[in-house]
mmCIF file of C-alpha atoms in Angstrom:
data_model
loop_
_atom_site.group_PDB
_atom_site.id
_atom_site.type_symbol
_atom_site.label_atom_id
_atom_site.label_comp_id
_atom_site.label_asym_id
_atom_site.label_seq_id
_atom_site.Cartn_x
_atom_site.Cartn_y
_atom_site.Cartn_z
ATOM 1 C CA MET A 1246 -71.136 -75.594 29.298
ATOM 2 C CA PHE A 1247 -70.484 -75.381 33.031
ATOM 3 C CA THR A 1248 -71.744 -77.129 36.149
ATOM 4 C CA GLY A 1249 -71.865 -74.249 38.634
ATOM 5 C CA ILE A 1250 -69.233 -75.840 40.872
ATOM 6 C CA ILE A 1251 -66.722 -73.056 41.536
ATOM 7 C CA GLU A 1252 -63.122 -74.190 41.150
ATOM 8 C CA GLU A 1253 -61.252 -71.101 42.274
ATOM 9 C CA LEU A 1254 -61.612 -67.607 43.700
ATOM 10 C CA GLY A 1255 -59.847 -65.385 41.200
ATOM 11 C CA GLU A 1256 -58.788 -61.754 41.496
ATOM 12 C CA ILE A 1257 -59.475 -59.000 38.981
ATOM 13 C CA VAL A 1258 -56.195 -57.493 37.779
ATOM 14 C CA SER A 1259 -57.716 -54.921 35.437
ATOM 15 C CA PHE A 1260 -60.976 -54.091 33.685
ATOM 16 C CA GLU A 1261 -60.612 -51.394 31.053
ATOM 17 C CA PRO A 1262 -62.338 -50.112 27.892
ATOM 18 C CA HIS A 1263 -61.022 -51.717 24.715
ATOM 19 C CA ARG A 1264 -61.912 -51.273 21.045
ATOM 20 C CA SER A 1265 -62.372 -54.601 19.247
ATOM 21 C CA GLU A 1266 -63.295 -55.561 15.690
ATOM 22 C CA GLN A 1267 -66.913 -55.845 16.892
ATOM 23 C CA GLY A 1268 -66.900 -52.281 18.277
ATOM 24 C CA GLU A 1269 -66.689 -50.881 21.789
ATOM 25 C CA ALA A 1270 -65.839 -53.510 24.371
ATOM 26 C CA TRP A 1271 -63.947 -54.078 27.596
ATOM 27 C CA ARG A 1272 -60.843 -56.092 28.359
ATOM 28 C CA LEU A 1273 -60.856 -58.063 31.606
ATOM 29 C CA THR A 1274 -57.754 -59.632 33.139
ATOM 30 C CA VAL A 1275 -58.193 -62.068 36.013
ATOM 31 C CA ARG A 1276 -55.575 -63.825 38.129
ATOM 32 C CA GLY A 1277 -56.477 -67.487 38.517
ATOM 33 C CA PRO A 1278 -53.624 -70.026 38.467
ATOM 34 C CA LEU A 1279 -55.914 -73.053 38.454
ATOM 35 C CA ALA A 1280 -58.165 -71.663 35.721
ATOM 36 C CA VAL A 1281 -55.212 -71.115 33.376
ATOM 37 C CA SER A 1282 -53.299 -74.264 34.333
ATOM 38 C CA ASP A 1283 -54.586 -76.078 31.246
ATOM 39 C CA ALA A 1284 -56.214 -73.201 29.340
ATOM 40 C CA SER A 1285 -55.528 -72.294 25.723
ATOM 41 C CA HIS A 1286 -56.448 -69.392 23.484
ATOM 42 C CA GLY A 1287 -60.167 -69.620 22.725
ATOM 43 C CA ASP A 1288 -61.091 -71.669 25.790
ATOM 44 C CA SER A 1289 -64.122 -70.713 27.882
ATOM 45 C CA ILE A 1290 -63.923 -69.714 31.528
ATOM 46 C CA ALA A 1291 -66.928 -68.567 33.574
ATOM 47 C CA VAL A 1292 -66.294 -65.411 35.602
ATOM 48 C CA ASN A 1293 -69.054 -64.817 38.166
ATOM 49 C CA GLY A 1294 -71.317 -66.807 35.888
ATOM 50 C CA LEU A 1295 -70.429 -65.124 32.579
ATOM 51 C CA CYS A 1296 -68.938 -67.352 29.904
ATOM 52 C CA LEU A 1297 -65.843 -65.535 28.607
ATOM 53 C CA THR A 1298 -63.263 -66.524 25.995
ATOM 54 C CA VAL A 1299 -59.538 -66.507 26.708
ATOM 55 C CA VAL A 1300 -57.690 -64.187 24.298
ATOM 56 C CA GLU A 1301 -54.405 -63.910 26.205
ATOM 57 C CA GLN A 1302 -52.847 -65.724 29.136
ATOM 58 C CA THR A 1303 -49.824 -65.930 31.388
ATOM 59 C CA THR A 1304 -48.806 -68.601 33.871
ATOM 60 C CA ASP A 1305 -51.279 -67.304 36.465
ATOM 61 C CA ALA A 1306 -53.771 -65.015 34.683
ATOM 62 C CA PHE A 1307 -55.965 -64.737 31.619
ATOM 63 C CA THR A 1308 -57.512 -61.915 29.603
ATOM 64 C CA ALA A 1309 -60.926 -61.897 27.929
ATOM 65 C CA ASP A 1310 -62.848 -59.389 25.833
ATOM 66 C CA VAL A 1311 -66.266 -58.441 27.204
ATOM 67 C CA MET A 1312 -68.913 -56.855 24.988
ATOM 68 C CA GLN A 1313 -70.791 -53.816 26.292
ATOM 69 C CA ILE A 1314 -74.109 -55.724 26.382
ATOM 70 C CA SER A 1315 -72.554 -58.225 28.812
ATOM 71 C CA VAL A 1316 -71.402 -55.382 31.054
ATOM 72 C CA ASP A 1317 -74.862 -53.812 30.929
ATOM 73 C CA MET A 1318 -76.620 -57.085 31.843
ATOM 74 C CA SER A 1319 -74.248 -58.126 34.607
ATOM 75 C CA THR A 1320 -72.452 -56.891 37.701
ATOM 76 C CA LEU A 1321 -69.089 -56.621 35.928
ATOM 77 C CA GLY A 1322 -69.452 -52.849 35.846
ATOM 78 C CA ASP A 1323 -69.444 -52.904 39.665
ATOM 79 C CA ARG A 1324 -66.165 -54.799 39.902
ATOM 80 C CA ARG A 1325 -62.759 -53.201 40.384
ATOM 81 C CA ALA A 1326 -59.129 -54.332 40.423
ATOM 82 C CA GLY A 1327 -58.550 -56.449 43.518
ATOM 83 C CA ASP A 1328 -62.121 -57.759 43.701
ATOM 84 C CA ARG A 1329 -62.561 -61.512 44.011
ATOM 85 C CA VAL A 1330 -64.575 -63.423 41.394
ATOM 86 C CA ASN A 1331 -65.809 -67.000 41.022
ATOM 87 C CA LEU A 1332 -64.010 -68.994 38.328
ATOM 88 C CA GLU A 1333 -64.967 -72.244 36.628
ATOM 89 C CA ARG A 1334 -63.423 -73.859 33.577
ATOM 90 C CA ALA A 1335 -65.759 -75.334 30.968
ATOM 91 C CA ALA A 1336 -66.898 -78.869 31.768
ATOM 92 C CA ALA A 1337 -65.042 -81.695 30.049
ATOM 93 C CA VAL A 1338 -66.784 -84.710 28.528
ATOM 94 C CA GLY A 1339 -66.917 -87.420 31.186
ATOM 95 C CA ASP A 1340 -66.856 -85.022 34.156
ATOM 96 C CA ARG A 1341 -69.235 -85.604 37.041
ATOM 97 C CA LEU A 1342 -72.133 -83.148 36.919
ATOM 98 C CA GLY A 1343 -71.916 -82.009 40.521
ATOM 99 C CA GLY A 1344 -74.193 -79.008 40.096
ATOM 100 C CA HIS A 1345 -76.559 -78.490 37.166
ATOM 101 C CA ILE A 1346 -76.239 -77.494 33.516
ATOM 102 C CA VAL A 1347 -75.112 -73.859 33.425
ATOM 103 C CA GLN A 1348 -74.552 -72.093 30.105
ATOM 104 C CA GLY A 1349 -72.807 -68.974 31.316
ATOM 105 C CA HIS A 1350 -75.490 -66.861 29.606
ATOM 106 C CA ILE A 1351 -76.954 -64.863 32.464
ATOM 107 C CA ASP A 1352 -80.535 -63.576 32.538
ATOM 108 C CA GLY A 1353 -79.643 -60.422 34.465
ATOM 109 C CA THR A 1354 -78.933 -59.400 38.030
ATOM 110 C CA ALA A 1355 -80.554 -59.678 41.447
ATOM 111 C CA THR A 1356 -80.019 -57.736 44.667
ATOM 112 C CA VAL A 1357 -79.426 -59.179 48.132
ATOM 113 C CA LEU A 1358 -82.505 -58.300 50.220
ATOM 114 C CA ALA A 1359 -81.709 -60.081 53.480
ATOM 115 C CA VAL A 1360 -79.062 -62.279 55.092
ATOM 116 C CA THR A 1361 -79.943 -64.561 58.018
ATOM 117 C CA ASP A 1362 -77.436 -66.748 59.879
ATOM 118 C CA GLY A 1363 -78.395 -69.777 61.942
ATOM 119 C CA ASP A 1364 -78.163 -73.552 62.403
ATOM 120 C CA GLY A 1365 -74.831 -73.867 60.602
ATOM 121 C CA GLN A 1366 -76.010 -72.188 57.426
ATOM 122 C CA ARG A 1367 -76.774 -68.772 55.995
ATOM 123 C CA THR A 1368 -80.045 -67.974 54.238
ATOM 124 C CA VAL A 1369 -79.856 -65.243 51.628
ATOM 125 C CA ARG A 1370 -82.895 -63.644 50.022
ATOM 126 C CA PHE A 1371 -82.546 -62.086 46.562
ATOM 127 C CA SER A 1372 -84.830 -59.896 44.508
ATOM 128 C CA LEU A 1373 -86.332 -61.495 41.417
ATOM 129 C CA ALA A 1374 -87.307 -59.667 38.244
ATOM 130 C CA PRO A 1375 -91.019 -60.231 37.454
ATOM 131 C CA GLU A 1376 -90.221 -61.584 33.984
ATOM 132 C CA LEU A 1377 -88.056 -64.325 35.530
ATOM 133 C CA ALA A 1378 -90.273 -65.225 38.487
ATOM 134 C CA HIS A 1379 -92.130 -68.029 36.697
ATOM 135 C CA LEU A 1380 -88.799 -69.719 35.882
ATOM 136 C CA VAL A 1381 -87.766 -70.092 39.541
ATOM 137 C CA VAL A 1382 -89.331 -72.803 41.719
ATOM 138 C CA ARG A 1383 -88.713 -74.144 45.209
ATOM 139 C CA LYS A 1384 -86.148 -76.971 45.155
ATOM 140 C CA GLY A 1385 -85.243 -76.002 41.591
ATOM 141 C CA SER A 1386 -81.775 -74.990 40.414
ATOM 142 C CA ILE A 1387 -80.432 -71.479 39.885
ATOM 143 C CA ALA A 1388 -76.952 -70.095 39.263
ATOM 144 C CA VAL A 1389 -75.960 -67.079 41.380
ATOM 145 C CA ASP A 1390 -72.662 -65.501 40.298
ATOM 146 C CA GLY A 1391 -72.022 -68.805 38.538
ATOM 147 C CA ILE A 1392 -72.654 -70.934 41.631
ATOM 148 C CA SER A 1393 -75.093 -73.831 41.258
ATOM 149 C CA LEU A 1394 -77.612 -73.495 44.093
ATOM 150 C CA THR A 1395 -80.944 -74.973 45.102
ATOM 151 C CA VAL A 1396 -83.847 -72.589 45.686
ATOM 152 C CA SER A 1397 -85.019 -73.093 49.276
ATOM 153 C CA ALA A 1398 -87.965 -70.679 49.128
ATOM 154 C CA VAL A 1399 -89.651 -68.444 46.568
ATOM 155 C CA SER A 1400 -92.313 -65.750 46.710
ATOM 156 C CA GLU A 1401 -95.938 -66.493 45.898
ATOM 157 C CA PRO A 1402 -97.097 -65.371 42.413
ATOM 158 C CA GLY A 1403 -99.389 -62.697 43.846
ATOM 159 C CA GLU A 1404 -96.771 -60.948 45.975
ATOM 160 C CA PRO A 1405 -95.983 -57.394 44.798
ATOM 161 C CA GLU A 1406 -92.222 -57.920 45.162
ATOM 162 C CA GLN A 1407 -90.858 -61.198 43.838
ATOM 163 C CA TRP A 1408 -87.902 -62.905 45.559
ATOM 164 C CA PHE A 1409 -86.126 -66.225 46.079
ATOM 165 C CA GLU A 1410 -83.949 -67.641 48.846
ATOM 166 C CA VAL A 1411 -80.998 -70.004 48.971
ATOM 167 C CA SER A 1412 -79.417 -71.699 51.984
ATOM 168 C CA LEU A 1413 -75.621 -71.673 52.014
ATOM 169 C CA ILE A 1414 -73.374 -74.092 53.887
ATOM 170 C CA PRO A 1415 -70.001 -72.944 55.325
ATOM 171 C CA GLU A 1416 -68.079 -74.522 52.425
ATOM 172 C CA THR A 1417 -69.960 -72.375 49.891
ATOM 173 C CA LEU A 1418 -69.408 -69.243 51.975
ATOM 174 C CA GLU A 1419 -65.677 -69.938 52.244
ATOM 175 C CA SER A 1420 -64.981 -70.958 48.659
ATOM 176 C CA THR A 1421 -67.132 -68.470 46.714
ATOM 177 C CA THR A 1422 -67.852 -64.758 46.649
ATOM 178 C CA LEU A 1423 -71.216 -65.261 48.359
ATOM 179 C CA GLY A 1424 -69.342 -65.206 51.654
ATOM 180 C CA PHE A 1425 -68.617 -61.517 50.999
ATOM 181 C CA ARG A 1426 -72.078 -60.433 49.872
ATOM 182 C CA GLY A 1427 -74.359 -58.305 52.024
ATOM 183 C CA VAL A 1428 -77.685 -56.495 51.751
ATOM 184 C CA GLY A 1429 -77.757 -54.212 48.711
ATOM 185 C CA ASP A 1430 -75.082 -56.098 46.754
ATOM 186 C CA ARG A 1431 -75.900 -57.206 43.215
ATOM 187 C CA VAL A 1432 -75.243 -60.655 41.761
ATOM 188 C CA ASN A 1433 -75.576 -62.292 38.357
ATOM 189 C CA ILE A 1434 -78.289 -64.902 37.964
ATOM 190 C CA GLU A 1435 -78.992 -67.575 35.370
ATOM 191 C CA THR A 1436 -82.252 -69.493 35.556
ATOM 192 C CA ASP A 1437 -82.483 -73.204 34.808
ATOM 193 C CA ILE A 1438 -82.115 -73.985 31.091
ATOM 194 C CA VAL A 1439 -84.795 -76.695 31.355
ATOM 195 C CA ALA A 1440 -87.316 -74.139 32.647
ATOM 196 C CA ARG A 1441 -86.449 -71.792 29.777
ATOM 197 C CA HIS A 1442 -86.983 -74.523 27.181
ATOM 198 C CA VAL A 1443 -90.325 -75.493 28.721
ATOM 199 C CA GLU A 1444 -91.396 -71.844 28.632
ATOM 200 C CA ARG A 1445 -90.523 -71.631 24.925
ATOM 201 C CA MET A 1446 -92.425 -74.806 24.084
ATOM 202 C CA LEU A 1447 -95.499 -73.524 25.922
ATOM 203 C CA GLN A 1448 -95.299 -70.253 24.031
ATOM 204 C CA ARG A 1449 -95.256 -72.134 20.728
ATOM 205 C CA GLU A 1450 -98.269 -74.191 21.797
ATOM 206 C CA ASP A 1451 -100.179 -71.060 22.755
ATOM 207 C CA ALA A 1452 -99.400 -69.506 19.372
ATOM 208 C CA ARG A 1453 -100.972 -72.360 17.438
#
């Protein structure tokens, strides 16, 4: 489990095809001294919102295997060596929950539609897949590339193109990859786990 509070901007060292016992996969190596400072084999680290498992490590980098389905669902296929990524170690029992509960199991991707600067903040509008629109509400939580954010605005249900907006303070722009994102860029998104559980319970009620 994660909180969506980014601890470090890491750098992709390599991202290459790799055959594992489970079949075709990828092997991702990321430089992140803080992330590996207390990491061990088998630990979880979120990379741009994807929960990955450490299989190898050095003093300043770690390697994780990534299944093809995770590449297909995420923006990892867009990343190259030298790209910066958001890193967060798994939450420890007793930590302050500064963001919200983030599983590291993304729902898919969204595209930056607009970026507006003003009044000491930046407002970013993202596309929203129709099947996820009912899980996103104004003032609710959402994880974008693993960053815990509050939805500042969301499209009306009847609009032909669904979207949501977040307002970013300078600290978020400086310490995460959202400071680099522009119109047309894709990001990983994870909707609020509470909303997903409520949806499932309502589906079960409807089926009775």
